Amino acid sequence: MMNSLRKLASCVILDLDGTLVNTDGIVSEVLKVYLVKYQKKWDGREVQKIIGKTPIEAAAAIVEDYGLPLSKEDLLSEISPMFSDQWCKLKALPGAYRLIKHLTGHGVQMALASNSPREGIEEKISYHPTWKESFTAIVAGDEVKAGKPSPEIFLEAAKRLSIEPSKCLVIEDSLPGVAAAKAADMEVVAVPSLPKQSHLYTAADEVINSLLDLRPEKWGLPPFKDWIDGTLPLEPWHIGGPVIKGYGRGSKVLGIPTANLSVEGYASVLSEHPAGVYFGWAKLSTRGFYKMVMSIGWNPYFNNTEKTIEPWLLHKFDEDFYGEELHLVIVGYIRPEANFPSLESLIAKIHEDGKIAENALELPLYAKYKDETYFHSIKLAHNHH
């Protein structure tokens, strides 16, 4: 029903920082180090104030909030080289490569529109082969009079694509970016880069949890064809550790026996994956392999700055396995985190997730990872990091 109201898009304009690449982590790291010079301690919440702003506005906010004894221009010129040294560590966000490859493959024109200066954009995307040539146009913050939330960057991008603004679909992670896209009369899908913020994005035409959840067909663009039986295959990744006494939060409330896994040393791995429901293979050191579905969520106890995982081994165990090493290989994605109207509907959904995982893991595509040598090799790889 909604679809008929949506405008159809003929091109896609992408923001860069926080939308395609994970800039926030690097920004925090650099500022943490820099502020020590002034005996100040970086507060992670500050990121919310600078996301999506132009570099000079972000610098102004930091100077003011930390009472630094220098001008915003001086701060910017001191930290810019520090950022440059770090851009090689910038990771693509989940689903970024998949989206760019998909749109390129279907001949959908794309532009990159960012508040960052041209030089910074070029440097950041140079670490991601194929990206640069995928964009018909790149518009930078230093090529326009005013950055986002002014619509100028987006209007310029549409002009360079020779496509009317109302036929452009924008994908953005920040509030200034969403405001700019709407002011340019474009449709916009928001992928908020901060947890638990989606209620602030009311101006967006749609809010999604991560790029993995984008459904281009809603905007008249070619649909992804890579979903299989309700699952999206991922590049497998691994997490492991001892099972600690006590259950995951899910167990008591939901009657679903989730393992309480100590994820020390895996915080950075977890930070790279969107909150949601995943599945794969679990291996208990003394008992072998089990099918597994798990949720990644934000831990409310840590002000939503840390992620937690709850793996559910799809097997009836007669006894506890505290202290045993549990290794998980995550091979696919099922759905984003969602809010449920009632406990019953949540429990029903989790059982449905379990069935989807149970069936999908029979497919050769996923079944092949239930493999002793493979588990051994990834374990070694992690220990060498």
Short mmCIF file of C-alpha atoms in Angstrom, two decimals:
data_model
loop_
_atom_site.label_atom_id
_atom_site.label_comp_id
_atom_site.label_asym_id
_atom_site.label_seq_id
_atom_site.Cartn_x
_atom_site.Cartn_y
_atom_site.Cartn_z
CA MET A 1 0.00 0.00 0.00
CA MET A 2 2.78 2.41 0.98
CA ASN A 3 4.70 1.73 -2.21
CA SER A 4 2.35 3.55 -4.52
CA LEU A 5 3.01 6.74 -2.55
CA ARG A 6 6.75 6.51 -2.87
CA LYS A 7 8.56 8.37 -5.58
CA LEU A 8 10.51 6.14 -7.91
CA ALA A 9 14.23 6.80 -8.05
CA SER A 10 16.48 6.55 -11.07
CA CYS A 11 19.79 7.13 -9.28
CA VAL A 12 21.34 6.84 -5.83
CA ILE A 13 23.35 9.47 -3.97
CA LEU A 14 25.44 8.17 -1.10
CA ASP A 15 27.01 9.89 1.84
CA LEU A 16 30.47 8.58 2.77
CA ASP A 17 31.37 8.92 6.47
CA GLY A 18 29.18 6.74 8.66
CA THR A 19 27.20 5.53 5.64
CA LEU A 20 29.78 3.61 3.59
CA VAL A 21 32.78 3.72 5.93
CA ASN A 22 33.04 3.49 9.67
CA THR A 23 34.51 6.91 10.49
CA ASP A 24 33.16 7.37 14.02
CA GLY A 25 35.56 4.86 15.58
CA ILE A 26 38.58 6.61 14.11
CA VAL A 27 37.32 10.06 15.06
CA SER A 28 36.99 8.89 18.67
CA GLU A 29 40.44 7.27 18.69
CA VAL A 30 42.18 10.36 17.34
CA LEU A 31 40.40 12.77 19.69
CA LYS A 32 41.01 10.52 22.69
CA VAL A 33 44.75 10.78 22.01
CA TYR A 34 44.71 14.47 21.08
CA LEU A 35 42.80 15.68 24.15
CA VAL A 36 45.34 14.16 26.54
CA LYS A 37 47.59 17.07 25.56
CA TYR A 38 45.10 19.37 27.36
CA GLN A 39 44.46 16.93 30.25
CA LYS A 40 40.96 16.33 28.91
CA LYS A 41 39.19 13.00 28.59
CA TRP A 42 37.25 12.26 25.40
CA ASP A 43 33.60 11.50 26.08
CA GLY A 44 32.23 9.04 23.51
CA ARG A 45 28.82 10.74 23.61
CA GLU A 46 30.39 13.77 22.00
CA VAL A 47 30.30 11.85 18.69
CA GLN A 48 26.57 12.58 18.52
CA LYS A 49 27.30 16.29 18.36
CA ILE A 50 29.73 16.10 15.47
CA ILE A 51 28.26 13.38 13.24
CA GLY A 52 27.37 14.76 9.82
CA LYS A 53 28.74 18.24 10.51
CA THR A 54 31.25 20.05 8.33
CA PRO A 55 34.84 19.70 9.60
CA ILE A 56 34.97 23.30 10.82
CA GLU A 57 31.64 23.01 12.70
CA ALA A 58 32.81 19.78 14.30
CA ALA A 59 36.03 21.51 15.38
CA ALA A 60 34.04 24.43 16.79
CA ALA A 61 31.89 22.05 18.88
CA ILE A 62 34.98 20.34 20.34
CA VAL A 63 36.76 23.61 21.15
CA GLU A 64 33.66 24.85 22.93
CA ASP A 65 32.70 21.68 24.80
CA TYR A 66 36.21 21.02 26.08
CA GLY A 67 37.15 24.68 26.61
CA LEU A 68 40.30 24.29 24.51
CA PRO A 69 42.66 27.30 24.41
CA LEU A 70 42.84 27.50 20.61
CA SER A 71 40.70 28.50 17.65
CA LYS A 72 38.58 26.04 15.70
CA GLU A 73 40.83 26.64 12.66
CA ASP A 74 43.95 25.76 14.67
CA LEU A 75 42.33 22.66 16.09
CA LEU A 76 41.37 21.55 12.60
CA SER A 77 44.86 22.04 11.23
CA GLU A 78 46.37 20.13 14.18
CA ILE A 79 44.07 17.11 14.00
CA SER A 80 43.73 16.83 10.21
CA PRO A 81 47.15 15.16 9.76
CA MET A 82 46.33 12.83 12.66
CA PHE A 83 43.18 11.74 10.81
CA SER A 84 45.07 11.30 7.54
CA ASP A 85 47.38 8.80 9.22
CA GLN A 86 44.37 6.76 10.28
CA TRP A 87 42.25 6.63 7.12
CA CYS A 88 44.05 3.46 5.98
CA LYS A 89 42.29 1.71 8.89
CA LEU A 90 38.83 2.80 7.75
CA LYS A 91 36.60 -0.21 7.30
CA ALA A 92 33.71 -0.42 4.88
CA LEU A 93 30.42 -0.74 6.75
CA PRO A 94 28.50 -4.02 6.41
CA GLY A 95 26.65 -4.08 3.11
CA ALA A 96 28.59 -1.19 1.52
CA TYR A 97 30.47 -3.29 -1.05
CA ARG A 98 27.36 -5.34 -1.73
CA LEU A 99 25.29 -2.20 -2.44
CA ILE A 100 27.86 -0.54 -4.70
CA LYS A 101 28.44 -3.75 -6.64
CA HIS A 102 24.68 -4.31 -7.01
CA LEU A 103 23.92 -0.82 -8.31
CA THR A 104 26.94 -0.80 -10.64
CA GLY A 105 25.98 -4.23 -11.97
CA HIS A 106 22.51 -2.95 -12.84
CA GLY A 107 23.76 0.25 -14.41
CA VAL A 108 22.17 2.49 -11.77
CA GLN A 109 24.04 5.80 -11.65
CA MET A 110 25.59 6.78 -8.34
CA ALA A 111 27.07 9.91 -6.84
CA LEU A 112 29.02 10.40 -3.63
CA ALA A 113 28.07 13.55 -1.68
CA SER A 114 30.06 14.35 1.46
CA ASN A 115 30.79 17.28 3.77
CA SER A 116 34.44 16.17 3.82
CA PRO A 117 36.96 18.05 1.69
CA ARG A 118 37.79 16.55 -1.72
CA GLU A 119 41.25 15.48 -0.66
CA GLY A 120 39.89 13.57 2.34
CA ILE A 121 37.26 11.81 0.24
CA GLU A 122 39.82 10.74 -2.37
CA GLU A 123 42.11 9.45 0.35
CA LYS A 124 39.38 7.48 2.14
CA ILE A 125 37.99 5.80 -0.96
CA SER A 126 41.46 4.98 -2.32
CA TYR A 127 41.55 2.11 0.20
CA HIS A 128 38.43 0.59 -1.34
CA PRO A 129 39.18 -0.72 -4.80
CA THR A 130 36.40 -0.29 -7.40
CA TRP A 131 34.61 2.43 -5.45
CA LYS A 132 35.99 5.47 -7.19
CA GLU A 133 35.09 4.35 -10.69
CA SER A 134 31.61 3.32 -9.51
CA PHE A 135 30.62 6.96 -8.94
CA THR A 136 29.61 9.10 -11.88
CA ALA A 137 30.08 12.16 -9.68
CA ILE A 138 31.74 13.02 -6.38
CA VAL A 139 30.77 16.27 -4.63
CA ALA A 140 32.82 17.44 -1.66
CA GLY A 141 32.17 19.95 1.11
CA ASP A 142 34.87 22.30 -0.17
CA GLU A 143 33.29 22.45 -3.64
CA VAL A 144 30.10 24.18 -2.48
CA LYS A 145 29.30 27.37 -0.55
CA ALA A 146 27.53 25.59 2.30
CA GLY A 147 27.74 22.00 3.52
CA LYS A 148 24.85 19.85 4.75
CA PRO A 149 22.22 20.56 6.19
CA SER A 150 22.14 22.97 3.22
CA PRO A 151 20.83 21.07 0.15
CA GLU A 152 23.58 22.46 -2.07
CA ILE A 153 25.82 19.34 -2.10
CA PHE A 154 22.90 17.11 -3.13
CA LEU A 155 21.59 19.55 -5.75
CA GLU A 156 25.07 19.74 -7.24
CA ALA A 157 25.28 15.93 -7.32
CA ALA A 158 21.93 15.70 -9.16
CA LYS A 159 23.12 18.35 -11.61
CA ARG A 160 26.32 16.42 -12.36
CA LEU A 161 24.26 13.26 -12.91
CA SER A 162 21.84 15.23 -15.12
CA ILE A 163 18.92 13.82 -13.12
CA GLU A 164 16.13 15.82 -11.47
CA PRO A 165 16.45 15.99 -7.67
CA SER A 166 13.04 14.37 -7.14
CA LYS A 167 14.28 11.24 -8.94
CA CYS A 168 17.27 10.80 -6.62
CA LEU A 169 17.34 8.41 -3.67
CA VAL A 170 19.75 9.49 -0.94
CA ILE A 171 21.27 7.16 1.65
CA GLU A 172 22.49 8.98 4.75
CA ASP A 173 23.44 8.25 8.35
CA SER A 174 23.31 11.72 9.93
CA LEU A 175 20.58 14.21 10.81
CA PRO A 176 22.25 17.10 8.92
CA GLY A 177 22.45 14.78 5.89
CA VAL A 178 18.79 13.79 6.09
CA ALA A 179 17.78 17.45 6.44
CA ALA A 180 19.90 18.39 3.41
CA ALA A 181 18.38 15.63 1.25
CA LYS A 182 14.82 16.59 2.17
CA ALA A 183 15.57 20.26 1.49
CA ALA A 184 16.77 19.16 -1.96
CA ASP A 185 13.37 17.47 -2.52
CA MET A 186 14.91 13.99 -2.61
CA GLU A 187 13.74 10.72 -1.09
CA VAL A 188 16.01 9.64 1.73
CA VAL A 189 16.70 6.37 3.52
CA ALA A 190 18.41 6.91 6.87
CA VAL A 191 20.82 4.33 8.28
CA PRO A 192 21.56 5.91 11.69
CA SER A 193 25.17 5.43 12.69
CA LEU A 194 24.39 5.64 16.40
CA PRO A 195 22.38 3.04 18.30
CA LYS A 196 18.91 3.78 19.63
CA GLN A 197 18.58 7.04 17.70
CA SER A 198 16.08 6.09 15.01
CA HIS A 199 13.25 8.06 16.69
CA LEU A 200 15.11 11.27 15.80
CA TYR A 201 14.99 10.54 12.07
CA THR A 202 11.32 11.34 11.50
CA ALA A 203 12.13 13.48 8.44
CA ALA A 204 13.52 10.46 6.54
CA ASP A 205 11.27 8.48 4.18
CA GLU A 206 12.50 5.23 5.69
CA VAL A 207 14.84 4.33 8.55
CA ILE A 208 16.77 1.06 8.37
CA ASN A 209 19.15 -0.61 10.77
CA SER A 210 22.02 -1.24 8.34
CA LEU A 211 22.71 -1.33 4.61
CA LEU A 212 21.97 -5.06 4.73
CA ASP A 213 18.30 -4.14 5.21
CA LEU A 214 17.96 -1.87 2.19
CA ARG A 215 15.24 -3.00 -0.22
CA PRO A 216 15.95 -1.06 -3.42
CA GLU A 217 12.73 -2.29 -5.07
CA LYS A 218 10.72 -0.06 -2.73
CA TRP A 219 12.14 2.84 -4.73
CA GLY A 220 11.72 1.23 -8.13
CA LEU A 221 15.35 0.08 -8.26
CA PRO A 222 16.49 -3.49 -9.03
CA PRO A 223 16.01 -5.82 -6.03
CA PHE A 224 18.88 -7.75 -4.43
CA LYS A 225 18.82 -11.36 -5.52
CA ASP A 226 21.13 -12.77 -2.86
CA TRP A 227 18.61 -13.65 -0.13
CA ILE A 228 18.13 -17.43 0.16
CA ASP A 229 15.25 -18.95 2.16
CA GLY A 230 14.98 -15.92 4.44
CA THR A 231 18.74 -15.62 4.96
CA LEU A 232 21.49 -13.42 3.61
CA PRO A 233 24.88 -15.15 3.18
CA LEU A 234 27.74 -13.22 4.79
CA GLU A 235 31.50 -13.42 4.66
CA PRO A 236 31.87 -15.80 7.66
CA TRP A 237 33.28 -14.41 10.89
CA HIS A 238 34.13 -15.96 14.20
CA ILE A 239 33.82 -15.31 17.91
CA GLY A 240 34.58 -17.54 20.86
CA GLY A 241 35.35 -17.93 24.53
CA PRO A 242 34.41 -19.76 27.70
CA VAL A 243 30.76 -20.16 28.66
CA ILE A 244 30.23 -18.36 31.97
CA LYS A 245 27.82 -19.36 34.70
CA GLY A 246 24.37 -17.85 34.51
CA TYR A 247 22.30 -17.49 31.40
CA GLY A 248 22.10 -14.79 28.78
CA ARG A 249 19.35 -12.25 29.42
CA GLY A 250 17.03 -14.10 27.04
CA SER A 251 16.88 -17.27 29.06
CA LYS A 252 14.99 -16.26 32.17
CA VAL A 253 12.45 -14.09 30.43
CA LEU A 254 11.89 -16.08 27.27
CA GLY A 255 12.52 -19.64 28.34
CA ILE A 256 15.05 -19.91 25.52
CA PRO A 257 18.34 -21.27 26.85
CA THR A 258 20.92 -18.83 25.48
CA ALA A 259 24.55 -19.40 26.38
CA ASN A 260 26.30 -16.71 28.38
CA LEU A 261 29.51 -16.30 26.40
CA SER A 262 32.42 -14.24 27.66
CA VAL A 263 33.31 -12.01 24.72
CA GLU A 264 36.37 -10.34 26.17
CA GLY A 265 38.74 -9.41 23.39
CA TYR A 266 35.96 -9.42 20.79
CA ALA A 267 34.53 -5.94 21.37
CA SER A 268 36.01 -4.57 18.16
CA VAL A 269 34.78 -7.56 16.12
CA LEU A 270 31.27 -7.09 17.50
CA SER A 271 31.33 -3.34 16.92
CA GLU A 272 31.65 -4.04 13.19
CA HIS A 273 28.38 -5.95 12.92
CA PRO A 274 24.92 -4.37 13.05
CA ALA A 275 22.55 -5.32 15.84
CA GLY A 276 20.26 -8.09 14.62
CA VAL A 277 19.76 -11.82 14.28
CA TYR A 278 22.44 -14.06 12.73
CA PHE A 279 23.06 -17.78 12.49
CA GLY A 280 25.81 -20.29 11.94
CA TRP A 281 27.63 -23.17 13.56
CA ALA A 282 28.61 -23.56 17.20
CA LYS A 283 31.33 -25.88 18.41
CA LEU A 284 31.68 -26.92 22.03
CA SER A 285 35.20 -28.03 22.80
CA THR A 286 34.19 -31.48 24.09
CA ARG A 287 30.89 -32.18 22.29
CA GLY A 288 31.12 -31.21 18.65
CA PHE A 289 29.00 -29.06 16.34
CA TYR A 290 25.53 -27.59 16.77
CA LYS A 291 23.32 -25.37 14.68
CA MET A 292 23.07 -21.93 16.23
CA VAL A 293 21.05 -18.74 15.94
CA MET A 294 22.15 -15.63 17.80
CA SER A 295 21.27 -12.03 18.43
CA ILE A 296 23.64 -9.10 18.61
CA GLY A 297 22.20 -6.25 20.63
CA TRP A 298 23.20 -3.07 22.40
CA ASN A 299 23.85 -3.52 26.07
CA PRO A 300 21.57 -1.09 27.94
CA TYR A 301 23.85 -1.34 30.99
CA PHE A 302 26.65 0.34 29.07
CA ASN A 303 24.64 3.26 27.80
CA ASN A 304 24.37 1.43 24.46
CA THR A 305 28.08 1.82 23.73
CA GLU A 306 28.81 -1.90 23.94
CA LYS A 307 27.32 -4.81 22.08
CA THR A 308 26.34 -8.14 23.59
CA ILE A 309 25.61 -11.46 21.94
CA GLU A 310 23.18 -14.20 22.87
CA PRO A 311 23.80 -17.50 21.07
CA TRP A 312 21.08 -20.14 21.19
CA LEU A 313 22.30 -23.65 20.36
CA LEU A 314 19.48 -25.44 18.56
CA HIS A 315 19.71 -28.61 20.61
CA LYS A 316 18.21 -29.89 23.87
CA PHE A 317 21.05 -30.26 26.37
CA ASP A 318 20.45 -32.24 29.54
CA GLU A 319 23.16 -30.48 31.52
CA ASP A 320 25.01 -27.17 31.67
CA PHE A 321 28.28 -26.61 29.87
CA TYR A 322 29.84 -23.86 32.00
CA GLY A 323 33.54 -23.37 31.53
CA GLU A 324 33.61 -25.10 28.16
CA GLU A 325 35.05 -23.28 25.19
CA LEU A 326 32.33 -22.26 22.76
CA HIS A 327 33.30 -21.20 19.25
CA LEU A 328 30.84 -19.67 16.83
CA VAL A 329 31.13 -19.20 13.11
CA ILE A 330 28.55 -16.76 11.82
CA VAL A 331 27.63 -17.48 8.21
CA GLY A 332 24.49 -15.45 7.55
CA TYR A 333 22.04 -12.78 8.60
CA ILE A 334 18.30 -13.09 9.18
CA ARG A 335 16.87 -9.73 10.27
CA PRO A 336 17.50 -6.47 12.12
CA GLU A 337 16.78 -5.98 15.80
CA ALA A 338 13.11 -5.13 16.23
CA ASN A 339 10.71 -3.97 18.90
CA PHE A 340 7.82 -6.29 19.65
CA PRO A 341 4.40 -5.31 21.00
CA SER A 342 4.39 -8.23 23.43
CA LEU A 343 6.58 -10.90 24.95
CA GLU A 344 4.54 -13.58 23.15
CA SER A 345 5.22 -12.04 19.75
CA LEU A 346 8.94 -11.78 20.57
CA ILE A 347 9.10 -15.44 21.65
CA ALA A 348 7.25 -16.51 18.51
CA LYS A 349 9.69 -14.52 16.35
CA ILE A 350 12.73 -16.07 18.03
CA HIS A 351 11.35 -19.55 17.41
CA GLU A 352 10.76 -18.57 13.80
CA ASP A 353 14.38 -17.36 13.56
CA GLY A 354 15.42 -20.76 14.93
CA LYS A 355 13.44 -22.59 12.24
CA ILE A 356 14.88 -20.42 9.47
CA ALA A 357 18.41 -21.13 10.74
CA GLU A 358 17.72 -24.83 11.23
CA ASN A 359 16.61 -25.21 7.61
CA ALA A 360 19.15 -22.89 6.01
CA LEU A 361 22.11 -24.64 7.65
CA GLU A 362 21.24 -27.75 5.61
CA LEU A 363 22.10 -25.85 2.41
CA PRO A 364 25.57 -26.79 1.10
CA LEU A 365 26.42 -23.07 1.00
CA TYR A 366 26.25 -22.95 4.83
CA ALA A 367 26.73 -26.62 5.73
CA LYS A 368 30.32 -26.57 4.43
CA TYR A 369 31.45 -24.46 7.42
CA LYS A 370 30.64 -27.26 9.85
CA ASP A 371 34.22 -28.33 9.51
CA GLU A 372 36.92 -29.19 12.03
CA THR A 373 39.86 -27.82 10.01
CA TYR A 374 38.02 -24.60 9.19
CA PHE A 375 37.19 -23.93 12.87
CA HIS A 376 40.78 -24.68 13.80
CA SER A 377 42.18 -22.27 11.21
CA ILE A 378 39.95 -19.34 12.24
CA LYS A 379 40.76 -19.89 15.89
CA LEU A 380 44.46 -19.66 15.10
CA ALA A 381 43.89 -16.56 12.99
CA HIS A 382 42.16 -14.78 15.87
CA ASN A 383 44.88 -15.67 18.36
CA HIS A 384 47.50 -14.12 16.10
CA HIS A 385 45.75 -10.76 15.85
#
